CSV table of C-alpha atoms in Angstrom, one decimal:
chain,number,residue,atom,x,y,z
A,543,UNK,CA,2.6,-18.4,-2.1
A,544,UNK,CA,3.9,-14.9,-3.1
A,545,UNK,CA,6.0,-13.3,-0.5
A,546,UNK,CA,7.9,-10.1,0.1
A,547,UNK,CA,10.4,-9.7,2.9
A,548,UNK,CA,12.0,-6.4,4.0
A,549,UNK,CA,15.1,-5.9,6.1
A,550,UNK,CA,16.0,-4.6,8.5
A,551,UNK,CA,12.7,-4.2,10.4
A,552,UNK,CA,13.9,-1.0,11.9
A,553,UNK,CA,16.9,1.2,11.7
A,554,UNK,CA,18.1,4.3,13.7
A,555,UNK,CA,20.7,6.5,12.1
A,556,UNK,CA,22.1,10.0,12.5
A,557,UNK,CA,21.6,12.9,10.1
A,558,UNK,CA,24.1,12.7,7.3
A,559,UNK,CA,24.4,8.9,7.3
A,560,UNK,CA,23.7,6.7,4.3
A,561,UNK,CA,21.2,3.9,4.6
A,562,UNK,CA,20.4,0.8,2.5
A,563,UNK,CA,17.0,-0.8,2.8
A,564,UNK,CA,16.5,-4.3,1.4
A,565,UNK,CA,13.5,-6.0,-0.2
A,566,UNK,CA,13.6,-9.6,-1.3
A,567,UNK,CA,10.7,-11.4,-3.0
A,568,UNK,CA,9.3,-14.6,-4.2
A,569,UNK,CA,6.5,-14.2,-6.7
A,570,UNK,CA,5.1,-16.6,-9.3
A,571,UNK,CA,4.8,-14.0,-12.1
A,572,UNK,CA,6.8,-10.8,-11.6
A,573,UNK,CA,5.7,-7.6,-13.2
A,574,UNK,CA,7.3,-4.8,-11.2
A,575,UNK,CA,8.5,-3.7,-7.8
A,576,UNK,CA,7.4,-0.5,-6.1
A,577,UNK,CA,8.8,1.5,-3.1
A,578,UNK,CA,6.5,3.7,-1.0
A,579,UNK,CA,7.3,6.0,1.9
A,580,UNK,CA,4.8,6.1,4.7
A,581,UNK,CA,4.9,8.8,7.3
A,582,UNK,CA,2.0,9.2,9.6
A,583,UNK,CA,-0.7,8.6,7.0
A,584,UNK,CA,-0.9,7.5,3.4
A,585,UNK,CA,1.9,5.6,1.7
A,586,UNK,CA,3.4,7.9,-1.0
A,587,UNK,CA,4.9,6.5,-4.2
A,588,UNK,CA,8.6,6.7,-4.6
A,589,UNK,CA,9.7,4.3,-7.4
A,590,UNK,CA,8.6,1.6,-9.8
A,591,UNK,CA,11.2,-0.8,-11.0
A,592,UNK,CA,10.7,-3.3,-13.8
A,593,UNK,CA,14.1,-4.0,-15.3
A,594,UNK,CA,17.3,-5.3,-13.6
A,595,UNK,CA,20.3,-3.1,-13.2
A,596,UNK,CA,18.7,0.2,-14.1
A,597,UNK,CA,18.9,2.7,-11.2
A,598,UNK,CA,16.0,4.9,-10.5
A,599,UNK,CA,17.0,8.2,-8.8
A,600,UNK,CA,15.1,11.0,-7.1
A,601,UNK,CA,17.3,13.5,-5.2
A,602,UNK,CA,19.0,11.6,-2.4
A,603,UNK,CA,17.0,8.5,-2.9
A,604,UNK,CA,17.9,5.8,-5.4
A,605,UNK,CA,16.8,2.2,-6.0
A,606,UNK,CA,17.8,-0.7,-8.1
A,607,UNK,CA,16.4,-4.1,-8.9
A,608,UNK,CA,18.1,-7.5,-9.4
A,609,UNK,CA,15.6,-9.9,-11.0
A,610,UNK,CA,18.1,-12.8,-11.0
A,611,UNK,CA,18.7,-12.7,-7.2
A,612,UNK,CA,15.1,-11.5,-6.6
A,613,UNK,CA,15.8,-8.4,-4.6
A,614,UNK,CA,15.8,-4.6,-4.6
A,615,UNK,CA,17.6,-2.0,-2.5
A,616,UNK,CA,16.6,1.5,-1.6
A,617,UNK,CA,19.5,3.8,-0.8
A,618,UNK,CA,19.1,7.1,1.0
A,619,UNK,CA,22.2,9.3,1.1
A,620,UNK,CA,22.9,12.2,3.5
A,621,UNK,CA,19.8,11.4,5.5
A,622,UNK,CA,17.6,14.1,7.1
A,623,UNK,CA,15.1,13.9,9.9
A,624,UNK,CA,12.4,14.3,7.3
A,625,UNK,CA,13.4,10.9,5.9
A,626,UNK,CA,12.1,9.3,9.1
A,627,UNK,CA,9.2,7.0,8.0
A,628,UNK,CA,8.3,3.4,7.2
A,629,UNK,CA,9.5,2.4,3.8
A,630,UNK,CA,7.2,-0.2,2.1
A,631,UNK,CA,8.1,-2.5,-0.8
A,632,UNK,CA,5.5,-4.1,-3.0
A,633,UNK,CA,5.8,-6.6,-5.8
A,634,UNK,CA,3.1,-6.8,-8.5
A,635,UNK,CA,2.0,-10.2,-9.8
A,636,UNK,CA,1.7,-10.0,-13.6
A,637,UNK,CA,-1.0,-12.6,-13.7
A,638,UNK,CA,-3.3,-10.9,-11.2
A,639,UNK,CA,-1.8,-7.4,-11.1
A,640,UNK,CA,-2.2,-7.6,-7.3
A,641,UNK,CA,0.3,-6.0,-5.0
A,642,UNK,CA,2.1,-8.1,-2.4
A,643,UNK,CA,3.5,-5.8,0.3
A,644,UNK,CA,6.3,-6.4,2.7
A,645,UNK,CA,5.9,-5.4,6.4
A,646,UNK,CA,8.1,-2.4,5.9
A,647,UNK,CA,11.3,-1.0,7.3
A,648,UNK,CA,11.0,1.7,10.0
A,649,UNK,CA,13.7,4.3,9.6
A,650,UNK,CA,14.4,6.9,12.3
A,651,UNK,CA,16.9,9.7,11.6
A,652,UNK,CA,18.2,11.5,14.6
A,653,UNK,CA,19.3,15.1,14.5
B,1118,UNK,CA,-1.3,14.2,-4.5
B,1119,UNK,CA,-4.0,12.0,-6.0
B,1120,UNK,CA,-7.4,13.3,-5.1
B,1121,UNK,CA,-8.5,10.7,-2.7
B,1122,UNK,CA,-10.4,11.3,0.5
B,1123,UNK,CA,-11.6,8.8,3.1
B,1124,UNK,CA,-14.3,9.2,5.7
B,1125,UNK,CA,-14.4,9.0,8.6
B,1126,UNK,CA,-10.8,9.4,9.4
B,1127,UNK,CA,-11.3,7.8,12.9
B,1128,UNK,CA,-14.0,5.7,14.3
B,1129,UNK,CA,-14.7,3.8,17.5
B,1130,UNK,CA,-17.5,1.3,17.4
B,1131,UNK,CA,-18.8,-1.7,19.4
B,1132,UNK,CA,-18.6,-5.3,18.4
B,1133,UNK,CA,-21.7,-6.4,16.4
B,1134,UNK,CA,-22.5,-3.0,14.9
B,1135,UNK,CA,-22.4,-2.3,11.2
B,1136,UNK,CA,-19.8,0.1,9.9
B,1137,UNK,CA,-19.3,1.8,6.5
B,1138,UNK,CA,-16.2,3.4,5.4
B,1139,UNK,CA,-16.2,5.7,2.3
B,1140,UNK,CA,-13.5,6.3,-0.2
B,1141,UNK,CA,-14.0,9.2,-2.7
B,1142,UNK,CA,-11.8,10.1,-5.6
B,1143,UNK,CA,-11.7,13.0,-8.0
B,1144,UNK,CA,-9.3,11.4,-10.6
B,1145,UNK,CA,-11.9,9.4,-12.5
B,1146,UNK,CA,-9.8,6.3,-12.1
B,1147,UNK,CA,-11.3,3.0,-13.0
B,1148,UNK,CA,-9.7,0.9,-10.3
B,1149,UNK,CA,-10.3,1.3,-6.6
B,1150,UNK,CA,-9.0,-0.9,-3.7
B,1151,UNK,CA,-9.5,-1.4,0.0
B,1152,UNK,CA,-6.6,-2.5,2.1
B,1153,UNK,CA,-6.1,-3.0,5.8
B,1154,UNK,CA,-2.8,-2.5,7.6
B,1155,UNK,CA,-1.9,-4.3,10.8
B,1156,UNK,CA,1.3,-4.6,12.8
B,1157,UNK,CA,3.5,-7.5,11.6
B,1158,UNK,CA,1.6,-7.6,8.3
B,1159,UNK,CA,2.0,-5.7,5.1
B,1160,UNK,CA,-0.9,-4.0,3.5
B,1161,UNK,CA,-3.4,-6.7,2.7
B,1162,UNK,CA,-6.1,-6.4,0.0
B,1163,UNK,CA,-9.7,-6.7,1.1
B,1164,UNK,CA,-11.7,-6.0,-2.0
B,1165,UNK,CA,-11.2,-4.1,-5.2
B,1166,UNK,CA,-13.3,-2.6,-8.0
B,1167,UNK,CA,-12.7,-2.4,-11.7
B,1168,UNK,CA,-15.7,-0.3,-12.6
B,1169,UNK,CA,-19.1,0.7,-11.4
B,1170,UNK,CA,-20.8,-2.3,-9.9
B,1171,UNK,CA,-17.8,-4.5,-10.7
B,1172,UNK,CA,-16.0,-5.8,-7.7
B,1173,UNK,CA,-13.9,-8.7,-6.6
B,1174,UNK,CA,-12.4,-10.2,-3.5
B,1175,UNK,CA,-8.9,-9.8,-2.2
B,1176,UNK,CA,-7.0,-12.0,0.2
B,1177,UNK,CA,-8.8,-11.0,3.4
B,1178,UNK,CA,-12.3,-10.4,2.3
B,1179,UNK,CA,-14.2,-12.4,5.0
B,1180,UNK,CA,-16.5,-10.2,7.0
B,1181,UNK,CA,-16.4,-7.3,4.5
B,1182,UNK,CA,-18.5,-6.3,1.6
B,1183,UNK,CA,-18.1,-3.4,-0.9
B,1184,UNK,CA,-20.2,-1.4,-3.3
B,1185,UNK,CA,-19.5,1.0,-6.1
B,1186,UNK,CA,-22.5,2.7,-7.5
B,1187,UNK,CA,-20.5,5.7,-8.9
B,1188,UNK,CA,-17.0,5.9,-10.4
B,1189,UNK,CA,-15.9,8.3,-7.6
B,1190,UNK,CA,-17.1,6.4,-4.6
B,1191,UNK,CA,-16.1,3.0,-3.2
B,1192,UNK,CA,-17.7,1.9,0.1
B,1193,UNK,CA,-16.4,-0.8,2.5
B,1194,UNK,CA,-19.0,-2.3,4.9
B,1195,UNK,CA,-18.4,-4.4,8.0
B,1196,UNK,CA,-21.8,-5.9,8.5
B,1197,UNK,CA,-21.1,-6.9,12.1
B,1198,UNK,CA,-17.8,-5.5,13.3
B,1199,UNK,CA,-15.5,-7.7,15.4
B,1200,UNK,CA,-12.4,-6.8,17.4
B,1201,UNK,CA,-10.2,-8.5,14.8
B,1202,UNK,CA,-11.3,-5.9,12.4
B,1203,UNK,CA,-9.6,-3.2,14.4
B,1204,UNK,CA,-7.1,-1.8,11.9
B,1205,UNK,CA,-6.1,1.1,9.7
B,1206,UNK,CA,-8.0,0.9,6.4
B,1207,UNK,CA,-6.5,2.4,3.3
B,1208,UNK,CA,-8.2,3.1,0.0
B,1209,UNK,CA,-6.1,3.2,-3.2
B,1210,UNK,CA,-6.9,4.1,-6.8
B,1211,UNK,CA,-5.2,3.4,-10.1
B,1212,UNK,CA,-6.1,4.5,-13.7
B,1213,UNK,CA,-6.1,0.9,-14.8
B,1214,UNK,CA,-4.8,-2.3,-13.3
B,1215,UNK,CA,-1.3,-1.9,-14.8
B,1216,UNK,CA,-0.8,1.5,-13.4
B,1217,UNK,CA,0.6,2.5,-10.0
B,1218,UNK,CA,-1.7,2.6,-7.1
B,1219,UNK,CA,-2.1,5.8,-5.1
B,1220,UNK,CA,-3.3,5.8,-1.5
B,1221,UNK,CA,-5.8,7.8,0.5
B,1222,UNK,CA,-5.0,9.1,4.0
B,1223,UNK,CA,-6.5,6.1,5.9
B,1224,UNK,CA,-9.2,5.4,8.4
B,1225,UNK,CA,-8.3,4.2,11.9
B,1226,UNK,CA,-11.1,1.9,13.1
B,1227,UNK,CA,-11.3,0.6,16.7
B,1228,UNK,CA,-13.8,-2.1,17.5
B,1229,UNK,CA,-14.4,-2.5,21.2
C-alpha cells in the first residue's frame, strides 16, 4: 500500500529560526513529490520534485528529493509568523496519477 | 490563484438528509477531484472526473456520488448523510492528469 509519512507532526519555533520538515514515502510507482502549504483554507502549491538532488527554491523556502532513500525535506530559513501553517507532502503514483498525502506537519512560528 | 469556488462554504445538516456540494472552476481544466480531510488522515480522494460525464472512484467513495454535466461544475452528493461524513471537503482541478492539482477553499460539513 502506498504511504507517505511526515515528521515531525508539529513544531513550534521562534521568528528567525530555520526549520526542516521531513517527508518519507513508499509508493509502488513514483512519479513526483509535491509540497503544499495550508493555512486556514485551501492547500496552496509550493514545489514539485521529480529528480533526486536538484534543489527547488522559492525565497526562504527550499526543498530537495532523495529517490534512493525515499524522502524529501522542506527547509524554511529565517522563519516569520506568516510561515505558520500546516505543510502537506503528497506523492504521485505514476501508474494511477493519484496523489497520496501525508497527514502534514503543523508549524507555529512565535513572534 | 486558480479560479475555483466551492459552495456552500459551511453546512450543518442532520443524519439521513441528502447533501450536495458544488465545485465550480473558471480554468477550463479537464480534471476535477473531490477530497475529504480529517484529523489524523491526509487528504483522501473520494471521486474524480476526467471529463464531462466521465467519473471514477477514489479510495473513500462509499456513501458518495458525483456528477459532471458541464466542464466547469463538479457536484458531490451524500445521498443520506451520516456523522462519519462530517469533514472538510476540498475540490481540486488539474489541466490533465499529469499536471499539478490546485485546490478550492473547502467546505466544512457537520452532520448531526
